[in-house]
Short mmCIF file of C-alpha atoms (C1' of nucleotides) in Angstrom, two decimals:
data_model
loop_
_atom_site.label_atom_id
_atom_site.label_comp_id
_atom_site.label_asym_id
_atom_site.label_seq_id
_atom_site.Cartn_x
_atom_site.Cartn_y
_atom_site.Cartn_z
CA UNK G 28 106.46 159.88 59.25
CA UNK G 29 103.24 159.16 60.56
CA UNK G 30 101.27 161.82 61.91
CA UNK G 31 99.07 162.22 65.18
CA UNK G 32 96.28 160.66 64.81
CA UNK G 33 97.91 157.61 63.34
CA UNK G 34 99.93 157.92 66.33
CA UNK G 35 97.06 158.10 68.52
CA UNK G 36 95.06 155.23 67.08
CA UNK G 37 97.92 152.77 67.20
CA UNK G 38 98.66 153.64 70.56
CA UNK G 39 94.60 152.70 71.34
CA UNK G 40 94.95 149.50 69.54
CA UNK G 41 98.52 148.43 71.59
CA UNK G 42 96.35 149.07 74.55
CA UNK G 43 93.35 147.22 73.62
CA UNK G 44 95.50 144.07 72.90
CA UNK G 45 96.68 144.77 76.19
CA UNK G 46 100.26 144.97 74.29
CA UNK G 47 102.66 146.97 76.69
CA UNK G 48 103.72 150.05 74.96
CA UNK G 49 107.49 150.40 73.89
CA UNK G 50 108.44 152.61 71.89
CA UNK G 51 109.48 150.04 69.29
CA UNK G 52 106.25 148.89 69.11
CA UNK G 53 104.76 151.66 68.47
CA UNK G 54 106.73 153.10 66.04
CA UNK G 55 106.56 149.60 63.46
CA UNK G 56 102.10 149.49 64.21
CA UNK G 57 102.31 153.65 63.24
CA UNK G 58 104.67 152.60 60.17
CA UNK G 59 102.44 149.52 59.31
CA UNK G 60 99.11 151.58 59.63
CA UNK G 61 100.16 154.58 57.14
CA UNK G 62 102.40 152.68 54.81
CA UNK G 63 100.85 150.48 52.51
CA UNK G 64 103.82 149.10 50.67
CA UNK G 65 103.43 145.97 51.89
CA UNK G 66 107.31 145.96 53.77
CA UNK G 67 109.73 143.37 54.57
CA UNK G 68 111.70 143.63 57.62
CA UNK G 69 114.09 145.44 56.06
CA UNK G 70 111.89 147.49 54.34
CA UNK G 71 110.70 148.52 57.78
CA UNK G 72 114.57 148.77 59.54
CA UNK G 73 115.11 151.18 56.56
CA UNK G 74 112.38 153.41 57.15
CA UNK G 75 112.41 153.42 60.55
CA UNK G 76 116.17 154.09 60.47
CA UNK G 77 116.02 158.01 61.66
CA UNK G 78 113.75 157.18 64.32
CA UNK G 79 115.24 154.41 65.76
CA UNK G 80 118.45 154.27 64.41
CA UNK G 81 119.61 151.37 66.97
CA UNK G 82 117.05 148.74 66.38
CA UNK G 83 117.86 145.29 66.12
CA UNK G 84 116.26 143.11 63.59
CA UNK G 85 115.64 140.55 66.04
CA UNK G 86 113.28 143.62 67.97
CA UNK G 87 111.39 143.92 64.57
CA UNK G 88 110.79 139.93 64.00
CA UNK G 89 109.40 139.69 67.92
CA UNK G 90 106.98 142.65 67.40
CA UNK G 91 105.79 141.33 63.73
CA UNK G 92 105.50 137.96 65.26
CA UNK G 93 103.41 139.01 68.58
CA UNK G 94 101.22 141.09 65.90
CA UNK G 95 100.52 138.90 63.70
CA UNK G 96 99.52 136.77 66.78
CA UNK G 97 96.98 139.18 67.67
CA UNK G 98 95.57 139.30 64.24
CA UNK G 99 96.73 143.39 64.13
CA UNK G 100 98.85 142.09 60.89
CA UNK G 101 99.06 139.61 58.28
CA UNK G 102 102.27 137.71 56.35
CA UNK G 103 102.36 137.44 53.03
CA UNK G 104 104.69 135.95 50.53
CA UNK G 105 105.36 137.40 46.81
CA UNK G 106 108.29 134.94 45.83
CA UNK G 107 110.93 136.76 46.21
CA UNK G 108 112.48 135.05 49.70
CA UNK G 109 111.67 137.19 52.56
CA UNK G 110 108.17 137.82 54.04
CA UNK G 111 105.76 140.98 53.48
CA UNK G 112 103.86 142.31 56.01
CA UNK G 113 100.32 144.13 55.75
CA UNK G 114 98.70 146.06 58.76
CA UNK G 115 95.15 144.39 58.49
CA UNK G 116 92.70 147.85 59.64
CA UNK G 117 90.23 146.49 56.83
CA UNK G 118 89.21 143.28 55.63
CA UNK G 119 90.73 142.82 51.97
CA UNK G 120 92.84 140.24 50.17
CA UNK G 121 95.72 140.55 47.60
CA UNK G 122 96.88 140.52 44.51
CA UNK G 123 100.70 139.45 44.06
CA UNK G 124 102.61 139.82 40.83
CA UNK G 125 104.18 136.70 39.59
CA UNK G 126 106.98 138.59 37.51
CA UNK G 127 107.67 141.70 39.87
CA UNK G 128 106.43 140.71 43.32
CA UNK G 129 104.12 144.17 44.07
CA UNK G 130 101.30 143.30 46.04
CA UNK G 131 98.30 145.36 46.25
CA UNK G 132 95.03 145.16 47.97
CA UNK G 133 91.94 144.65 46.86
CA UNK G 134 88.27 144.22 48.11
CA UNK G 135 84.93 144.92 47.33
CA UNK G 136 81.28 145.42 48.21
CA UNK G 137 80.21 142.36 50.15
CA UNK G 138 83.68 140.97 50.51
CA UNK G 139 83.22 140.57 53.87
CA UNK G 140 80.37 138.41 53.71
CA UNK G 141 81.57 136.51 51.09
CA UNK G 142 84.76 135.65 53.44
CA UNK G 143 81.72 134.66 56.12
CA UNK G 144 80.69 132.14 53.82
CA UNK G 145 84.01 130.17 52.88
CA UNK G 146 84.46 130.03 56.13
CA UNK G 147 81.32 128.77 57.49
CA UNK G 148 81.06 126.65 54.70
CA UNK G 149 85.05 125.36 55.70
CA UNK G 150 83.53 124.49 59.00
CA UNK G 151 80.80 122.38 57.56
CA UNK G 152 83.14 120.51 55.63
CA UNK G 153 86.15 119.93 57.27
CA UNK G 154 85.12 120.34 60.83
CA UNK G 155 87.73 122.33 61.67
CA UNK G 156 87.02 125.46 63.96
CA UNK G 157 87.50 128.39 61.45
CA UNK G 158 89.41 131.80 62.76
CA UNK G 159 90.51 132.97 59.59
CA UNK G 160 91.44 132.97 56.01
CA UNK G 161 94.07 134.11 53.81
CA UNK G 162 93.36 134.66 49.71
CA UNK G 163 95.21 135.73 47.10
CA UNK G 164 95.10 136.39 43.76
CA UNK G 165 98.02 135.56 41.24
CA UNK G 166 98.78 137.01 37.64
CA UNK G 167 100.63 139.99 36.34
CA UNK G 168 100.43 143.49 37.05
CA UNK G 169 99.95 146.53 34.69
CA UNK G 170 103.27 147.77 34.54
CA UNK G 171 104.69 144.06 33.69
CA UNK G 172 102.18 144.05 31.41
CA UNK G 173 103.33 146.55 29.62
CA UNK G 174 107.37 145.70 29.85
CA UNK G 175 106.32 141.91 29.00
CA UNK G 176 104.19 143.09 25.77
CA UNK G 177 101.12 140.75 26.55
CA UNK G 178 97.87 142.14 25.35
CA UNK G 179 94.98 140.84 26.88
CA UNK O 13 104.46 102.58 46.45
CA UNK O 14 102.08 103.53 43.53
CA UNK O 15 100.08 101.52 41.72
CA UNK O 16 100.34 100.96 38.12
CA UNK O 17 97.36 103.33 37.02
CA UNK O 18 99.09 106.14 38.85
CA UNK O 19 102.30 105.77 36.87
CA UNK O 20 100.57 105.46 33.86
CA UNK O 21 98.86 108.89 34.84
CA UNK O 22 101.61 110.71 35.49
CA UNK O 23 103.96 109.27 32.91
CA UNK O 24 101.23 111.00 30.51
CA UNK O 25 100.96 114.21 32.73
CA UNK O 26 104.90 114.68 32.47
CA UNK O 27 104.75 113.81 28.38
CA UNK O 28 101.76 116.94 27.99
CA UNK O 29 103.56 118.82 29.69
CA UNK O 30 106.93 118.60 27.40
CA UNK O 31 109.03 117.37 30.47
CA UNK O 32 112.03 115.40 29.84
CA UNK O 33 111.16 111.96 31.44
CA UNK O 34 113.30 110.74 34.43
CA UNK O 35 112.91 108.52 37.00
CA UNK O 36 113.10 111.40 39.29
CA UNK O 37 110.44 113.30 38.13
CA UNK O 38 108.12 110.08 37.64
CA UNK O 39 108.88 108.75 40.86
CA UNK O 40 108.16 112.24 42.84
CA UNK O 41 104.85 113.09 40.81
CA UNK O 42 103.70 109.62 41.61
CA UNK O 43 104.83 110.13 44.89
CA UNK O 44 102.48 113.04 45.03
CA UNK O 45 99.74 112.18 42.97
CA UNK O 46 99.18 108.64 45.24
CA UNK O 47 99.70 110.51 49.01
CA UNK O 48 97.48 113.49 50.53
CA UNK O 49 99.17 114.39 52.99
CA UNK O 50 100.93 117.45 51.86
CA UNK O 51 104.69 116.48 51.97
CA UNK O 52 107.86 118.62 52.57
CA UNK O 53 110.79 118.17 50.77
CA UNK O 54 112.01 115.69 53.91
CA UNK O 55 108.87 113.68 53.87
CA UNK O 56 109.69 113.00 49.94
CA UNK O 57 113.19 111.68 50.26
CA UNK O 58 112.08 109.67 53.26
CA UNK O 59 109.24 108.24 51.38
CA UNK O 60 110.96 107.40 48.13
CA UNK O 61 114.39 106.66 50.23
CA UNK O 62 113.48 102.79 49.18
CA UNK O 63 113.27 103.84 45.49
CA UNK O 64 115.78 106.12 45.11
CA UNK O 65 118.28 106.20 47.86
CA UNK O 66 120.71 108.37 46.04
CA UNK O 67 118.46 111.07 45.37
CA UNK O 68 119.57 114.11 46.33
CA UNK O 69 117.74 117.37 48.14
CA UNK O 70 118.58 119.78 45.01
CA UNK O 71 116.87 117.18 43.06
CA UNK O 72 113.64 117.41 44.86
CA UNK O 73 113.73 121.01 45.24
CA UNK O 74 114.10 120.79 41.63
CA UNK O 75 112.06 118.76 40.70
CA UNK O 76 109.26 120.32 42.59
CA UNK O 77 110.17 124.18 41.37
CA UNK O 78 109.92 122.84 38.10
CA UNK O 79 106.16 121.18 38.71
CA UNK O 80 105.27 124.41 40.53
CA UNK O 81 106.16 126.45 37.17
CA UNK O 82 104.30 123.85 35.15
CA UNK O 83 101.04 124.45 37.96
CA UNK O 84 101.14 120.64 38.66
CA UNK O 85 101.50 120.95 42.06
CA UNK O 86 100.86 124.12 44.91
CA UNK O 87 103.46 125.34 47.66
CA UNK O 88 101.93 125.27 50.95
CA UNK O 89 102.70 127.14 54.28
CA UNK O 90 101.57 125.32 57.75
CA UNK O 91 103.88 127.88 60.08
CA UNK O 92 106.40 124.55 60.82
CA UNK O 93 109.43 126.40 58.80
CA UNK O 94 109.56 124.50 55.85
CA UNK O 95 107.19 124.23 52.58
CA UNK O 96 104.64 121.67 51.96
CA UNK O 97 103.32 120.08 48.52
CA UNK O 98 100.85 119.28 47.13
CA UNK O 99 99.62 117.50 43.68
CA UNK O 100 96.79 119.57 42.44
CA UNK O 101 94.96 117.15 40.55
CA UNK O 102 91.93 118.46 40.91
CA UNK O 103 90.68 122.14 42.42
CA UNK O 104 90.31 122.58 46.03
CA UNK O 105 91.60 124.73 48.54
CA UNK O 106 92.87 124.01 51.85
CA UNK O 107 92.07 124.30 56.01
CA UNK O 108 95.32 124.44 58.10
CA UNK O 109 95.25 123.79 61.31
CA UNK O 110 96.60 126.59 63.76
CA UNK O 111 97.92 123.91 66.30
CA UNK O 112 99.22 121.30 65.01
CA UNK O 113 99.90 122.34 61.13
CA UNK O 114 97.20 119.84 59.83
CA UNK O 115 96.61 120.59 56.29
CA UNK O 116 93.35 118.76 54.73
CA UNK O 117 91.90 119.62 51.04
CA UNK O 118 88.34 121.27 51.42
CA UNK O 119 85.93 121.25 47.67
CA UNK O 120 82.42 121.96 47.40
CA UNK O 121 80.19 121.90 44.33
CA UNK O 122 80.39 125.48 42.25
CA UNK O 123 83.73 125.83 44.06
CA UNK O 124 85.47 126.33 40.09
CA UNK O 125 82.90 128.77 39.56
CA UNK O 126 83.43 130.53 42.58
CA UNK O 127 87.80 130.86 42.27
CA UNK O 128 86.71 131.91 38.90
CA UNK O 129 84.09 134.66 40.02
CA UNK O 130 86.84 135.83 42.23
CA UNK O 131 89.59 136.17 39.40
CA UNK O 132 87.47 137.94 37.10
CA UNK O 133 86.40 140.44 40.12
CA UNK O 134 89.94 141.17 41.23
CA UNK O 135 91.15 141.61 37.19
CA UNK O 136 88.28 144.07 37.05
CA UNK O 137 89.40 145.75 40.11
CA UNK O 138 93.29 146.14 40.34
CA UNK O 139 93.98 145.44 36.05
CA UNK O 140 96.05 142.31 36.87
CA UNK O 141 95.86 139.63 34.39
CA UNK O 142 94.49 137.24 36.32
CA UNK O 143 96.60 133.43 36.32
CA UNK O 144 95.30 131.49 39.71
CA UNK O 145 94.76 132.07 43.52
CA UNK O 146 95.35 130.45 46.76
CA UNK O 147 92.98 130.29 49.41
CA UNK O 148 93.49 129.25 52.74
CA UNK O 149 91.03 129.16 55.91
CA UNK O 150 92.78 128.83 59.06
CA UNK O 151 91.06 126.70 62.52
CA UNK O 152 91.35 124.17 65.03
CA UNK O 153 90.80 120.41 63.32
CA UNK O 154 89.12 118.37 64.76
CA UNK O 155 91.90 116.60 66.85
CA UNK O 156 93.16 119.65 68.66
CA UNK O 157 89.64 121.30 69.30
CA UNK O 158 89.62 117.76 71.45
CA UNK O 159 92.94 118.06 72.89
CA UNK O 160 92.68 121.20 73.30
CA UNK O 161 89.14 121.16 75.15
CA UNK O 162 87.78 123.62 73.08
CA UNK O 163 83.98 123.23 72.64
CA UNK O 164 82.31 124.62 69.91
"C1'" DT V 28 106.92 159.41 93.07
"C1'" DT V 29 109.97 155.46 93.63
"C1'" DC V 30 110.69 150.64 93.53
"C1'" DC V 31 110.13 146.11 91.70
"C1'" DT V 32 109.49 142.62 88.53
"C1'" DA V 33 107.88 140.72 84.47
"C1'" DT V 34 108.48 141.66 79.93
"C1'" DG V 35 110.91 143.65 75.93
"C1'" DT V 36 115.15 144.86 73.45
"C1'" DT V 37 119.62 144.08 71.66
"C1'" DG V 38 123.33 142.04 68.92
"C1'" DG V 39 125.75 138.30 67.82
"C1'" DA V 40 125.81 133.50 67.22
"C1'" DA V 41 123.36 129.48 65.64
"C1'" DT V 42 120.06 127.20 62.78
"C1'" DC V 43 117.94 125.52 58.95
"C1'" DA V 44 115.62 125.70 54.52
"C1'" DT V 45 116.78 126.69 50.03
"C1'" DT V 46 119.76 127.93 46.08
"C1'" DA V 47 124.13 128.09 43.41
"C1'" DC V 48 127.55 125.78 41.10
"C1'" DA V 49 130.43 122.60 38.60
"C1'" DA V 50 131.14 117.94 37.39
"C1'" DA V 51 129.10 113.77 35.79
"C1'" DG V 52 125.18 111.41 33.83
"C1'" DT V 53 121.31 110.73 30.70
"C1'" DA V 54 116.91 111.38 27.76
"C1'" DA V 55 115.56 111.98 23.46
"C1'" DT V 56 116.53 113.52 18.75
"C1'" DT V 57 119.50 113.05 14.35
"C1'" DA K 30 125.08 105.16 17.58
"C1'" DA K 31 126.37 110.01 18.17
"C1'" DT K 32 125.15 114.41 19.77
"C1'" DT K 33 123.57 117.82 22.74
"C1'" DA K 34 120.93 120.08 25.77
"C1'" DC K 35 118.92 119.14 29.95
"C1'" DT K 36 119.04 116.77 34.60
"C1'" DT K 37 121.04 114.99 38.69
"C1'" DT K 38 124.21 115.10 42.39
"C1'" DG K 39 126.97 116.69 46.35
"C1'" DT K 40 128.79 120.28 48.47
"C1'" DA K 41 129.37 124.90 49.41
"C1'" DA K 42 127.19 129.29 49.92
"C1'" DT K 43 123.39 132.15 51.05
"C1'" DG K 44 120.16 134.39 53.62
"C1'" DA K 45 116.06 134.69 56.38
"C1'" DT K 46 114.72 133.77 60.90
"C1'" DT K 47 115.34 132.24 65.66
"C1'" DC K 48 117.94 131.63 69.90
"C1'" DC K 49 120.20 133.27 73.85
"C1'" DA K 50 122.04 135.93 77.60
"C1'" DA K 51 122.86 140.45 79.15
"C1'" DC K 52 120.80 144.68 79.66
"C1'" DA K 53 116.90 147.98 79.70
"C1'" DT K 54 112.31 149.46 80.72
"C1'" DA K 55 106.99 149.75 81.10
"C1'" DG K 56 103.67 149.78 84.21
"C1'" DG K 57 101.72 148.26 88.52
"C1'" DA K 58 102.33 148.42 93.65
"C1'" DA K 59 103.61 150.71 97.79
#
DNA sequence: TTCCTATGTTGGAATCATTACAAAGTAATT
DNA sequence: AATTACTTTGTAATGATTCCAACATAGGAA
C-alpha cells in the first residue's frame, strides 16, 4: 500500500482543493498517486479491497468524478468498455494499445510547452476559451508486437 | 440530403476500401461526409429516418464500427453519455466545449507535420508502433463564454 | 470538547448506450 | 441465374454508470 509520504502529499492536495477529507477519498488519491496501472473502477475496488473492504462502487464513481472535476485526475479510454483512470501529478500524454489495451505514459523535454502552443493556437482558431487538452497516441505495443509477429 | 458529388465520393471511398456496397453504408457515409456536426448514433437514424425508416440501431452501430476499423471516420467523447462521429475526410483535431458539449474541427497549416512529429517521438520513446492519435483541447466556445459571462 | 449541519457514503434499483444473437435478406462472384 | 458469404434487423442481454433515499461523518461553531 502506499506509504507515508504518499499519504501525506495526498492528504495536502485534498486540502488544497478544499476537498473534505474522508477516508475514502483518501485512500483512492494515495492508490491513484503510487499506482500507475492506469485502473478501472474495479481495478481500484480490488485493490482497495483490504482496506476498505465495504466500499460501494457508487463511493468510487463520486470521488473519480469530483477528481477529475478538479483536474487531480484524468479519464481515459483503451477500448475495452469501462473507463481508465490516471492520477495527473505530471503533465504527460498516452500511448494506448489497439490490440491489448495497456496504456502507458509518455512525455518529453519541452512537452509542456508544446501543449502551451496547441492550445493557444486552439484559442486563436476556434475562439473557444482553452483549459485543457487530452492526446493520445494509438498503435501497438512491444509485447503485441512480438505475439502478432510484425517487424517493423 | 446529399448531393450527387457526395455520393459519387463515397460510393468510391466504400469500393477502395473493399466494402460490400449497401444502401446502408452509402447512405450513413454520405450522411457523414455532407454534415459537421459530429452525430451520435440517434442523430443518424433521425437524420436518415426519411431515407431509411427501417433502419435499425445495430445497423448503425455497425455500420459505424466497421468505418471506425477502416479509419474513415473518428469516435468522439463530449461528456453527454453517448459517442459522437465524425467523417475524417481530411486531418484535424477537435475543441469540445466543457459546457455545452460543442464539438468544432480545429486545422492549421503544418498541422500533418506536427501529428506526425508527435508519432515518431512517442514510437521513439515507449517502442509502440505508431498507427494514429487523437487530440483534443478542451474550453468554453464562444456561446457559453457569453452565456456564461465569462470575459476573457 | 460537543453539537450541528452540510456533505459524503452506501447499496440497490434504474437507466441507457452498446453488443450479441439468430433469422431473413442481399451484394457480388461463378 | 445460382451460390455463398456477408449484412441487416429486431429483440434480448449485457454491463457500465447514475440515481435515490437512508444513514454516517467531517469539520466548523459554540
Amino acid at each position: 500500500m502506499a506509504n507515508n509520504s504518499v499519504m501525506e502529499d495526498t492528504l495536502k492536495v485534498l486540502k488544497d482543493h478544499k476537498l473534505r477529507v474522508t477516508p475514502q477519498r483518501h485512500i483512492i488519491l494515495a492508490y491513484l498517486a503510487s499506482h500507475h496501472n492506469h485502473p478501472t473502477v474495479e481495478t481500484i475496488r480490488d485493490g482497495l479491497s483490504k482496506e476498505l473492504p465495504n466500499m460501494g462502487s457508487s463511493t468510487i464513481y463520486n470521488t473519480l468524478n469530483t477528481f477529475v472535476e478538479h483536474r487531480l485526475v484524468v479519464e481515459l479510454q483503451n477500448g475495452d468498455g469501462s473507463t481508465h483512470y490516471d492520477y495527473f501529478g505530471t503533465p504527460h500524454y498516452h500511448a494506448i494499445c489497439t490490440n491489448c489495451g495497456k496504456i502507458v505514459d509518455v512525455t518529453y523535454p519541452g512537452f509542456s510547452k508544446d501543449e502551451k502552443t496547441l492550445e493557444e493556437r486552439t484559442a486563436d482558431i476556434s475562439g473557444y476559451m482553452i483549459s485543457g487538452n487530452h492526446m493520445e497516441v494509438y498503435g501497438l505495443c512491444p509485447e503485441c508486437q512480438v505475439k502478432l509477429g510484425v517487424k517493423k
